[in-house]
Amino acid sequence: MKLAVVGGGSTYTPELIDGFARLRDTLPIEELVLVDPAADRLELVGGLARRIFAKQGHPGTITTTADLESGVAGADAVLLQLRIGGQAARNQDETWPLECGCVGQETTGAGGLAKALRTVPVVLDIAERVRRVAPQAWIIDFTNPVGIVTRALLQAGHKAVGLCNVAIGFQRKFAKLLDVSPEQVHLDHVGLNHLTWERGVRLGGPQGDDMLPKLLAEHSDTIAADLHLPREIVDRLGVVPSYYLRYYYAHDEVVRELRTTPSRASQVAAMEKQLLEMYGDPALDEKPELLAKRGGAFYSEAAVALASSLLRNTGDIQVVNTYNNGTLPFLADDAVIEVPAVVDGNGTKPLPVEPLDPLYAGLIANVTAYEDLALEAALRGGRDRVFKALLSHPLIGQYEYAEALTDSLVAHNREHLAWA
């Protein structure tokens, strides 16, 4: 089995490598190729990756290359983990929206739109090249904004599934609180990428006993603290929203915080510098503890599980980003949603979803409409399309803000926008 990781020079990659090594019975990789144009980073990450495999006795080979076609040729699966513009572009996404009093974040609001505009054309170009040299390959997208990027891939006819680590993070947290193995925990997870709620926490399977009432009764303080939301809000909702819902439920509070603290991008950039220095140590043969602070917790487990289900035709249930196809009846079939699905060699089939309360369905419908317009802007360009996408976003919604944010977005991303 051959896998390729495009963006393999990322400081995330050792987390992925560690998962591949530990879970080799689940996903028996014979050849792993790390693809990245940044030769200096790729050499450091590739060296550590080989040492991790060697320490854990993994028989597979790891190679590195800057050449996409040779790297992905004949691959069974290609994982995409890209950041177009690097942490410098992310820093801009997190700062210029604040000038209008709007949240600055890399996947939500104006910053999220900027990332989508930079990313979608590049991902589609990569996917077309993958299709030419590895037409059988599944594309697993971990590149944000995952929902919009996955929809772009699916609309272009690619064999693609989107992946996020939010659900597996909740699964692991709830399992620890319940003192059970993660495999016993099944989530009633519903929404869009970075706009999801846990409506049930079931033991043993999708029809198992719902432990969410017990979790909220006994651990609501802990859960609310992790979300940076008041306990009273979580109790009143009776569900567990993802951390990203804080940008909606406490928007102005978040803006005040962001205006007085260093950007997450600046913090990550400093971490990445440290990590790359560590990766260059020939004695290091395991992922360093600092990597846990970088983000992407449990990414490797989620990636291994999804790739195994696709390539080994297991029919396991995974939380994925995929076409709606009637699952949420108030959305179009070609909307991309994030829900549990049966995953096998043919792809994904979402499990049935109980009707949604209007409190959640309304926001999902609104953000899906924004994502429609965002994808249109990413594919076709133009200032007017950018303005309409921003105007439609529930975190913006006023024409004065949308006008100013459009100007800022174009000014800060001109080098990445062919039409600008």
mmCIF file of N, CA, C and O in Angstrom, residues 200-290:
data_model
loop_
_atom_site.group_PDB
_atom_site.id
_atom_site.type_symbol
_atom_site.label_atom_id
_atom_site.label_comp_id
_atom_site.label_asym_id
_atom_site.label_seq_id
_atom_site.Cartn_x
_atom_site.Cartn_y
_atom_site.Cartn_z
ATOM 1 N N GLY A 200 -25.535 13.673 21.188
ATOM 2 C CA GLY A 200 -25.612 12.418 21.927
ATOM 3 C C GLY A 200 -24.233 11.800 22.026
ATOM 4 O O GLY A 200 -23.377 12.011 21.150
ATOM 5 N N VAL A 201 -24.000 11.057 23.091
ATOM 6 C CA VAL A 201 -22.734 10.343 23.306
ATOM 7 C C VAL A 201 -23.122 8.926 23.691
ATOM 8 O O VAL A 201 -23.516 8.654 24.836
ATOM 9 N N ARG A 202 -23.067 8.026 22.722
ATOM 10 C CA ARG A 202 -23.646 6.694 22.910
ATOM 11 C C ARG A 202 -22.562 5.638 23.113
ATOM 12 O O ARG A 202 -21.523 5.670 22.453
ATOM 13 N N LEU A 203 -22.850 4.708 23.994
ATOM 14 C CA LEU A 203 -21.909 3.636 24.290
ATOM 15 C C LEU A 203 -22.232 2.398 23.472
ATOM 16 O O LEU A 203 -23.392 1.962 23.437
ATOM 17 N N GLY A 204 -21.226 1.876 22.792
ATOM 18 C CA GLY A 204 -21.363 0.600 22.109
ATOM 19 C C GLY A 204 -21.832 0.669 20.678
ATOM 20 O O GLY A 204 -21.733 -0.308 19.948
ATOM 21 N N GLY A 205 -22.353 1.799 20.233
ATOM 22 C CA GLY A 205 -22.825 1.911 18.862
ATOM 23 C C GLY A 205 -23.810 3.046 18.718
ATOM 24 O O GLY A 205 -24.219 3.664 19.723
ATOM 25 N N PRO A 206 -24.200 3.351 17.473
ATOM 26 C CA PRO A 206 -25.105 4.478 17.231
ATOM 27 C C PRO A 206 -26.438 4.368 17.962
ATOM 28 O O PRO A 206 -27.089 5.384 18.212
ATOM 29 N N GLN A 207 -26.861 3.137 18.309
ATOM 30 C CA GLN A 207 -28.127 2.944 19.014
ATOM 31 C C GLN A 207 -27.931 2.672 20.503
ATOM 32 O O GLN A 207 -28.876 2.297 21.205
ATOM 33 N N GLY A 208 -26.699 2.848 21.002
ATOM 34 C CA GLY A 208 -26.421 2.555 22.400
ATOM 35 C C GLY A 208 -26.999 3.588 23.352
ATOM 36 O O GLY A 208 -27.611 4.585 22.943
ATOM 37 N N ASP A 209 -26.804 3.359 24.633
ATOM 38 C CA ASP A 209 -27.313 4.275 25.654
ATOM 39 C C ASP A 209 -26.654 5.638 25.516
ATOM 40 O O ASP A 209 -25.430 5.744 25.344
ATOM 41 N N ASP A 210 -27.468 6.701 25.613
ATOM 42 C CA ASP A 210 -26.961 8.058 25.486
ATOM 43 C C ASP A 210 -26.431 8.527 26.842
ATOM 44 O O ASP A 210 -27.186 8.658 27.809
ATOM 45 N N MET A 211 -25.127 8.795 26.902
ATOM 46 C CA MET A 211 -24.481 9.209 28.140
ATOM 47 C C MET A 211 -24.318 10.720 28.239
ATOM 48 O O MET A 211 -23.734 11.218 29.211
ATOM 49 N N LEU A 212 -24.823 11.474 27.237
ATOM 50 C CA LEU A 212 -24.644 12.924 27.280
ATOM 51 C C LEU A 212 -25.297 13.560 28.518
ATOM 52 O O LEU A 212 -24.682 14.421 29.158
ATOM 53 N N PRO A 213 -26.536 13.175 28.888
ATOM 54 C CA PRO A 213 -27.105 13.756 30.114
ATOM 55 C C PRO A 213 -26.219 13.527 31.338
ATOM 56 O O PRO A 213 -26.054 14.426 32.162
ATOM 57 N N LYS A 214 -25.636 12.352 31.443
ATOM 58 C CA LYS A 214 -24.737 12.048 32.568
ATOM 59 C C LYS A 214 -23.489 12.928 32.500
ATOM 60 O O LYS A 214 -23.050 13.477 33.528
ATOM 61 N N LEU A 215 -22.938 13.086 31.305
ATOM 62 C CA LEU A 215 -21.738 13.918 31.151
ATOM 63 C C LEU A 215 -22.018 15.365 31.539
ATOM 64 O O LEU A 215 -21.208 16.002 32.224
ATOM 65 N N LEU A 216 -23.163 15.874 31.110
ATOM 66 C CA LEU A 216 -23.484 17.261 31.422
ATOM 67 C C LEU A 216 -23.806 17.440 32.907
ATOM 68 O O LEU A 216 -23.492 18.479 33.496
ATOM 69 N N ALA A 217 -24.410 16.444 33.509
ATOM 70 C CA ALA A 217 -24.739 16.533 34.938
ATOM 71 C C ALA A 217 -23.490 16.479 35.804
ATOM 72 O O ALA A 217 -23.391 17.186 36.824
ATOM 73 N N GLU A 218 -22.523 15.654 35.398
ATOM 74 C CA GLU A 218 -21.361 15.413 36.261
ATOM 75 C C GLU A 218 -20.115 16.194 35.861
ATOM 76 O O GLU A 218 -19.210 16.389 36.692
ATOM 77 N N HIS A 219 -20.042 16.623 34.591
ATOM 78 C CA HIS A 219 -18.795 17.228 34.120
ATOM 79 C C HIS A 219 -19.017 18.522 33.338
ATOM 80 O O HIS A 219 -18.168 18.924 32.542
ATOM 81 N N SER A 220 -20.124 19.169 33.563
ATOM 82 C CA SER A 220 -20.443 20.355 32.771
ATOM 83 C C SER A 220 -19.406 21.462 32.945
ATOM 84 O O SER A 220 -19.054 22.157 31.988
ATOM 85 N N ASP A 221 -18.876 21.624 34.152
ATOM 86 C CA ASP A 221 -17.853 22.653 34.377
ATOM 87 C C ASP A 221 -16.614 22.391 33.525
ATOM 88 O O ASP A 221 -16.075 23.312 32.899
ATOM 89 N N THR A 222 -16.181 21.150 33.501
ATOM 90 C CA THR A 222 -15.001 20.790 32.718
ATOM 91 C C THR A 222 -15.244 20.991 31.233
ATOM 92 O O THR A 222 -14.401 21.550 30.514
ATOM 93 N N ILE A 223 -16.390 20.529 30.747
ATOM 94 C CA ILE A 223 -16.715 20.646 29.332
ATOM 95 C C ILE A 223 -16.809 22.116 28.930
ATOM 96 O O ILE A 223 -16.240 22.540 27.910
ATOM 97 N N ALA A 224 -17.496 22.923 29.742
ATOM 98 C CA ALA A 224 -17.649 24.340 29.421
ATOM 99 C C ALA A 224 -16.307 25.060 29.437
ATOM 100 O O ALA A 224 -16.043 25.920 28.587
ATOM 101 N N ALA A 225 -15.443 24.708 30.377
ATOM 102 C CA ALA A 225 -14.121 25.345 30.441
ATOM 103 C C ALA A 225 -13.307 25.046 29.191
ATOM 104 O O ALA A 225 -12.612 25.927 28.665
ATOM 105 N N ASP A 226 -13.385 23.809 28.699
ATOM 106 C CA ASP A 226 -12.671 23.454 27.466
ATOM 107 C C ASP A 226 -13.173 24.273 26.277
ATOM 108 O O ASP A 226 -12.412 24.588 25.360
ATOM 109 N N LEU A 227 -14.458 24.601 26.288
ATOM 110 C CA LEU A 227 -15.062 25.353 25.187
ATOM 111 C C LEU A 227 -14.920 26.864 25.365
ATOM 112 O O LEU A 227 -15.241 27.626 24.439
ATOM 113 N N HIS A 228 -14.462 27.295 26.547
ATOM 114 C CA HIS A 228 -14.387 28.723 26.883
ATOM 115 C C HIS A 228 -15.760 29.384 26.768
ATOM 116 O O HIS A 228 -15.899 30.503 26.272
ATOM 117 N N LEU A 229 -16.762 28.643 27.226
ATOM 118 C CA LEU A 229 -18.130 29.152 27.285
ATOM 119 C C LEU A 229 -18.641 29.010 28.715
ATOM 120 O O LEU A 229 -18.203 28.107 29.448
ATOM 121 N N PRO A 230 -19.587 29.859 29.146
ATOM 122 C CA PRO A 230 -20.155 29.697 30.482
ATOM 123 C C PRO A 230 -20.892 28.374 30.616
ATOM 124 O O PRO A 230 -21.554 27.923 29.673
ATOM 125 N N ARG A 231 -20.791 27.779 31.799
ATOM 126 C CA ARG A 231 -21.488 26.515 32.033
ATOM 127 C C ARG A 231 -22.986 26.673 31.788
ATOM 128 O O ARG A 231 -23.635 25.767 31.270
ATOM 129 N N GLU A 232 -23.529 27.826 32.146
ATOM 130 C CA GLU A 232 -24.965 28.029 32.004
ATOM 131 C C GLU A 232 -25.425 27.885 30.551
ATOM 132 O O GLU A 232 -26.527 27.382 30.283
ATOM 133 N N ILE A 233 -24.586 28.319 29.628
ATOM 134 C CA ILE A 233 -24.944 28.220 28.203
ATOM 135 C C ILE A 233 -24.969 26.760 27.762
ATOM 136 O O ILE A 233 -25.907 26.311 27.085
ATOM 137 N N VAL A 234 -23.961 26.008 28.160
ATOM 138 C CA VAL A 234 -23.908 24.587 27.786
ATOM 139 C C VAL A 234 -25.095 23.850 28.402
ATOM 140 O O VAL A 234 -25.750 23.029 27.738
ATOM 141 N N ASP A 235 -25.410 24.151 29.648
ATOM 142 C CA ASP A 235 -26.540 23.491 30.306
ATOM 143 C C ASP A 235 -27.861 23.831 29.606
ATOM 144 O O ASP A 235 -28.726 22.962 29.427
ATOM 145 N N ARG A 236 -28.026 25.086 29.225
ATOM 146 C CA ARG A 236 -29.280 25.494 28.579
ATOM 147 C C ARG A 236 -29.428 24.878 27.195
ATOM 148 O O ARG A 236 -30.536 24.517 26.776
ATOM 149 N N LEU A 237 -28.312 24.746 26.487
ATOM 150 C CA LEU A 237 -28.368 24.118 25.162
ATOM 151 C C LEU A 237 -28.667 22.628 25.278
ATOM 152 O O LEU A 237 -29.384 22.056 24.449
ATOM 153 N N GLY A 238 -28.092 21.991 26.285
ATOM 154 C CA GLY A 238 -28.273 20.549 26.435
ATOM 155 C C GLY A 238 -27.502 19.738 25.419
ATOM 156 O O GLY A 238 -27.718 18.529 25.287
ATOM 157 N N VAL A 239 -26.602 20.400 24.683
ATOM 158 C CA VAL A 239 -25.712 19.733 23.730
ATOM 159 C C VAL A 239 -24.316 20.309 23.953
ATOM 160 O O VAL A 239 -24.139 21.278 24.708
ATOM 161 N N VAL A 240 -23.322 19.706 23.294
ATOM 162 C CA VAL A 240 -21.957 20.222 23.399
ATOM 163 C C VAL A 240 -21.554 20.797 22.042
ATOM 164 O O VAL A 240 -21.351 20.052 21.080
ATOM 165 N N PRO A 241 -21.461 22.128 21.937
ATOM 166 C CA PRO A 241 -21.032 22.732 20.676
ATOM 167 C C PRO A 241 -19.526 22.593 20.507
ATOM 168 O O PRO A 241 -18.789 22.464 21.491
ATOM 169 N N SER A 242 -19.070 22.603 19.279
ATOM 170 C CA SER A 242 -17.629 22.609 19.064
ATOM 171 C C SER A 242 -17.049 23.945 19.530
ATOM 172 O O SER A 242 -17.764 24.947 19.661
ATOM 173 N N TYR A 243 -15.761 23.954 19.771
ATOM 174 C CA TYR A 243 -15.083 25.176 20.201
ATOM 175 C C TYR A 243 -15.348 26.322 19.235
ATOM 176 O O TYR A 243 -15.462 27.479 19.643
ATOM 177 N N TYR A 244 -15.501 26.024 17.966
ATOM 178 C CA TYR A 244 -15.660 27.079 16.954
ATOM 179 C C TYR A 244 -16.998 27.808 17.075
ATOM 180 O O TYR A 244 -17.151 28.900 16.539
ATOM 181 N N LEU A 245 -17.959 27.214 17.773
ATOM 182 C CA LEU A 245 -19.225 27.924 17.971
ATOM 183 C C LEU A 245 -19.052 29.130 18.873
ATOM 184 O O LEU A 245 -19.910 30.032 18.903
ATOM 185 N N ARG A 246 -17.953 29.183 19.608
ATOM 186 C CA ARG A 246 -17.702 30.368 20.437
ATOM 187 C C ARG A 246 -17.582 31.630 19.588
ATOM 188 O O ARG A 246 -17.942 32.714 20.036
ATOM 189 N N TYR A 247 -17.107 31.491 18.356
ATOM 190 C CA TYR A 247 -17.013 32.666 17.484
ATOM 191 C C TYR A 247 -18.392 33.224 17.143
ATOM 192 O O TYR A 247 -18.509 34.401 16.799
ATOM 193 N N TYR A 248 -19.412 32.396 17.254
ATOM 194 C CA TYR A 248 -20.784 32.823 16.988
ATOM 195 C C TYR A 248 -21.501 33.215 18.287
ATOM 196 O O TYR A 248 -22.185 34.243 18.343
ATOM 197 N N TYR A 249 -21.363 32.384 19.317
ATOM 198 C CA TYR A 249 -22.107 32.597 20.551
ATOM 199 C C TYR A 249 -21.499 33.697 21.431
ATOM 200 O O TYR A 249 -22.177 34.212 22.323
ATOM 201 N N ALA A 250 -20.219 34.009 21.222
ATOM 202 C CA ALA A 250 -19.546 35.024 22.048
ATOM 203 C C ALA A 250 -18.651 35.890 21.157
ATOM 204 O O ALA A 250 -17.521 36.206 21.523
ATOM 205 N N HIS A 251 -19.178 36.291 19.991
ATOM 206 C CA HIS A 251 -18.369 36.977 18.983
ATOM 207 C C HIS A 251 -17.664 38.215 19.528
ATOM 208 O O HIS A 251 -16.440 38.366 19.398
ATOM 209 N N ASP A 252 -18.393 39.130 20.140
ATOM 210 C CA ASP A 252 -17.792 40.388 20.583
ATOM 211 C C ASP A 252 -16.778 40.161 21.698
ATOM 212 O O ASP A 252 -15.745 40.842 21.763
ATOM 213 N N GLU A 253 -17.054 39.200 22.560
ATOM 214 C CA GLU A 253 -16.092 38.850 23.609
ATOM 215 C C GLU A 253 -14.796 38.339 22.992
ATOM 216 O O GLU A 253 -13.692 38.711 23.430
ATOM 217 N N VAL A 254 -14.902 37.485 21.976
ATOM 218 C CA VAL A 254 -13.720 36.948 21.308
ATOM 219 C C VAL A 254 -12.938 38.068 20.626
ATOM 220 O O VAL A 254 -11.698 38.111 20.693
ATOM 221 N N VAL A 255 -13.637 38.994 19.969
ATOM 222 C CA VAL A 255 -12.952 40.115 19.312
ATOM 223 C C VAL A 255 -12.154 40.923 20.327
ATOM 224 O O VAL A 255 -10.999 41.300 20.079
ATOM 225 N N ARG A 256 -12.741 41.193 21.488
ATOM 226 C CA ARG A 256 -12.015 41.936 22.529
ATOM 227 C C ARG A 256 -10.757 41.187 22.955
ATOM 228 O O ARG A 256 -9.691 41.792 23.145
ATOM 229 N N GLU A 257 -10.856 39.876 23.087
ATOM 230 C CA GLU A 257 -9.682 39.074 23.467
ATOM 231 C C GLU A 257 -8.604 39.126 22.385
ATOM 232 O O GLU A 257 -7.414 39.304 22.675
ATOM 233 N N LEU A 258 -9.027 38.953 21.129
ATOM 234 C CA LEU A 258 -8.079 38.904 20.029
ATOM 235 C C LEU A 258 -7.345 40.228 19.849
ATOM 236 O O LEU A 258 -6.198 40.251 19.380
ATOM 237 N N ARG A 259 -7.986 41.321 20.210
ATOM 238 C CA ARG A 259 -7.359 42.636 20.059
ATOM 239 C C ARG A 259 -6.280 42.889 21.108
ATOM 240 O O ARG A 259 -5.488 43.816 20.963
ATOM 241 N N THR A 260 -6.258 42.083 22.155
ATOM 242 C CA THR A 260 -5.321 42.328 23.257
ATOM 243 C C THR A 260 -4.339 41.189 23.482
ATOM 244 O O THR A 260 -3.583 41.212 24.465
ATOM 245 N N THR A 261 -4.343 40.188 22.610
ATOM 246 C CA THR A 261 -3.430 39.047 22.755
ATOM 247 C C THR A 261 -2.696 38.798 21.448
ATOM 248 O O THR A 261 -3.190 39.165 20.373
ATOM 249 N N PRO A 262 -1.513 38.187 21.512
ATOM 250 C CA PRO A 262 -0.809 37.840 20.271
ATOM 251 C C PRO A 262 -1.656 36.895 19.424
ATOM 252 O O PRO A 262 -2.435 36.097 19.954
ATOM 253 N N SER A 263 -1.536 36.989 18.117
ATOM 254 C CA SER A 263 -2.297 36.100 17.232
ATOM 255 C C SER A 263 -1.850 34.657 17.431
ATOM 256 O O SER A 263 -0.707 34.390 17.818
ATOM 257 N N ARG A 264 -2.769 33.746 17.170
ATOM 258 C CA ARG A 264 -2.423 32.325 17.237
ATOM 259 C C ARG A 264 -1.326 32.011 16.222
ATOM 260 O O ARG A 264 -0.427 31.217 16.487
ATOM 261 N N ALA A 265 -1.360 32.676 15.072
ATOM 262 C CA ALA A 265 -0.346 32.433 14.038
ATOM 263 C C ALA A 265 1.047 32.768 14.542
ATOM 264 O O ALA A 265 2.012 32.041 14.265
ATOM 265 N N SER A 266 1.185 33.871 15.278
ATOM 266 C CA SER A 266 2.505 34.242 15.793
ATOM 267 C C SER A 266 2.983 33.223 16.822
ATOM 268 O O SER A 266 4.179 32.894 16.879
ATOM 269 N N GLN A 267 2.068 32.722 17.628
ATOM 270 C CA GLN A 267 2.435 31.697 18.607
ATOM 271 C C GLN A 267 2.880 30.413 17.903
ATOM 272 O O GLN A 267 3.878 29.786 18.281
ATOM 273 N N VAL A 268 2.114 30.021 16.876
ATOM 274 C CA VAL A 268 2.442 28.792 16.147
ATOM 275 C C VAL A 268 3.757 28.944 15.396
ATOM 276 O O VAL A 268 4.564 28.001 15.334
ATOM 277 N N ALA A 269 3.996 30.115 14.823
ATOM 278 C CA ALA A 269 5.251 30.336 14.091
ATOM 279 C C ALA A 269 6.456 30.147 15.018
ATOM 280 O O ALA A 269 7.465 29.543 14.630
ATOM 281 N N ALA A 270 6.342 30.661 16.244
ATOM 282 C CA ALA A 270 7.428 30.478 17.206
ATOM 283 C C ALA A 270 7.597 29.005 17.562
ATOM 284 O O ALA A 270 8.721 28.490 17.681
ATOM 285 N N MET A 271 6.480 28.304 17.722
ATOM 286 C CA MET A 271 6.520 26.871 18.014
ATOM 287 C C MET A 271 7.158 26.094 16.871
ATOM 288 O O MET A 271 7.966 25.184 17.080
ATOM 289 N N GLU A 272 6.769 26.462 15.639
ATOM 290 C CA GLU A 272 7.302 25.754 14.474
ATOM 291 C C GLU A 272 8.817 25.901 14.385
ATOM 292 O O GLU A 272 9.517 24.950 14.026
ATOM 293 N N LYS A 273 9.323 27.089 14.694
ATOM 294 C CA LYS A 273 10.771 27.297 14.670
ATOM 295 C C LYS A 273 11.461 26.368 15.659
ATOM 296 O O LYS A 273 12.460 25.726 15.343
ATOM 297 N N GLN A 274 10.881 26.271 16.861
ATOM 298 C CA GLN A 274 11.413 25.370 17.872
ATOM 299 C C GLN A 274 11.345 23.914 17.424
ATOM 300 O O GLN A 274 12.302 23.142 17.577
ATOM 301 N N LEU A 275 10.203 23.536 16.879
ATOM 302 C CA LEU A 275 10.016 22.149 16.455
ATOM 303 C C LEU A 275 11.003 21.761 15.369
ATOM 304 O O LEU A 275 11.592 20.671 15.405
ATOM 305 N N LEU A 276 11.204 22.636 14.392
ATOM 306 C CA LEU A 276 12.125 22.309 13.306
ATOM 307 C C LEU A 276 13.558 22.156 13.826
ATOM 308 O O LEU A 276 14.314 21.315 13.324
ATOM 309 N N GLU A 277 13.917 22.948 14.832
ATOM 310 C CA GLU A 277 15.240 22.774 15.447
ATOM 311 C C GLU A 277 15.334 21.401 16.111
ATOM 312 O O GLU A 277 16.352 20.707 16.002
ATOM 313 N N MET A 278 14.251 20.991 16.788
ATOM 314 C CA MET A 278 14.223 19.665 17.409
ATOM 315 C C MET A 278 14.311 18.567 16.359
ATOM 316 O O MET A 278 15.027 17.570 16.540
ATOM 317 N N TYR A 279 13.562 18.735 15.256
ATOM 318 C CA TYR A 279 13.527 17.712 14.219
ATOM 319 C C TYR A 279 14.916 17.488 13.610
ATOM 320 O O TYR A 279 15.207 16.409 13.088
ATOM 321 N N GLY A 280 15.756 18.527 13.660
ATOM 322 C CA GLY A 280 17.099 18.397 13.103
ATOM 323 C C GLY A 280 18.057 17.625 13.988
ATOM 324 O O GLY A 280 19.179 17.307 13.565
ATOM 325 N N ASP A 281 17.646 17.288 15.210
ATOM 326 C CA ASP A 281 18.503 16.530 16.130
ATOM 327 C C ASP A 281 18.493 15.058 15.719
ATOM 328 O O ASP A 281 17.460 14.393 15.822
ATOM 329 N N PRO A 282 19.634 14.510 15.287
ATOM 330 C CA PRO A 282 19.654 13.110 14.826
ATOM 331 C C PRO A 282 19.349 12.101 15.927
ATOM 332 O O PRO A 282 19.069 10.937 15.631
ATOM 333 N N ALA A 283 19.371 12.545 17.185
ATOM 334 C CA ALA A 283 19.060 11.627 18.278
ATOM 335 C C ALA A 283 17.559 11.550 18.546
ATOM 336 O O ALA A 283 17.095 10.625 19.221
ATOM 337 N N LEU A 284 16.784 12.500 18.017
ATOM 338 C CA LEU A 284 15.345 12.493 18.247
ATOM 339 C C LEU A 284 14.686 11.431 17.375
ATOM 340 O O LEU A 284 14.825 11.451 16.146
ATOM 341 N N ASP A 285 13.953 10.498 17.995
ATOM 342 C CA ASP A 285 13.312 9.427 17.234
ATOM 343 C C ASP A 285 11.869 9.206 17.666
ATOM 344 O O ASP A 285 11.320 8.110 17.543
ATOM 345 N N GLU A 286 11.251 10.255 18.210
ATOM 346 C CA GLU A 286 9.836 10.218 18.560
ATOM 347 C C GLU A 286 9.284 11.637 18.473
ATOM 348 O O GLU A 286 10.038 12.609 18.493
ATOM 349 N N LYS A 287 7.958 11.747 18.372
ATOM 350 C CA LYS A 287 7.388 13.095 18.289
ATOM 351 C C LYS A 287 7.599 13.808 19.623
ATOM 352 O O LYS A 287 7.361 13.236 20.688
ATOM 353 N N PRO A 288 8.067 15.051 19.595
ATOM 354 C CA PRO A 288 8.318 15.758 20.849
ATOM 355 C C PRO A 288 7.024 16.205 21.522
ATOM 356 O O PRO A 288 5.989 16.382 20.867
ATOM 357 N N GLU A 289 7.082 16.399 22.838
ATOM 358 C CA GLU A 289 5.892 16.807 23.592
ATOM 359 C C GLU A 289 5.364 18.162 23.111
ATOM 360 O O GLU A 289 4.156 18.409 23.141
ATOM 361 N N LEU A 290 6.257 19.034 22.659
ATOM 362 C CA LEU A 290 5.846 20.358 22.195
ATOM 363 C C LEU A 290 4.835 20.276 21.061
ATOM 364 O O LEU A 290 3.981 21.152 20.898
#
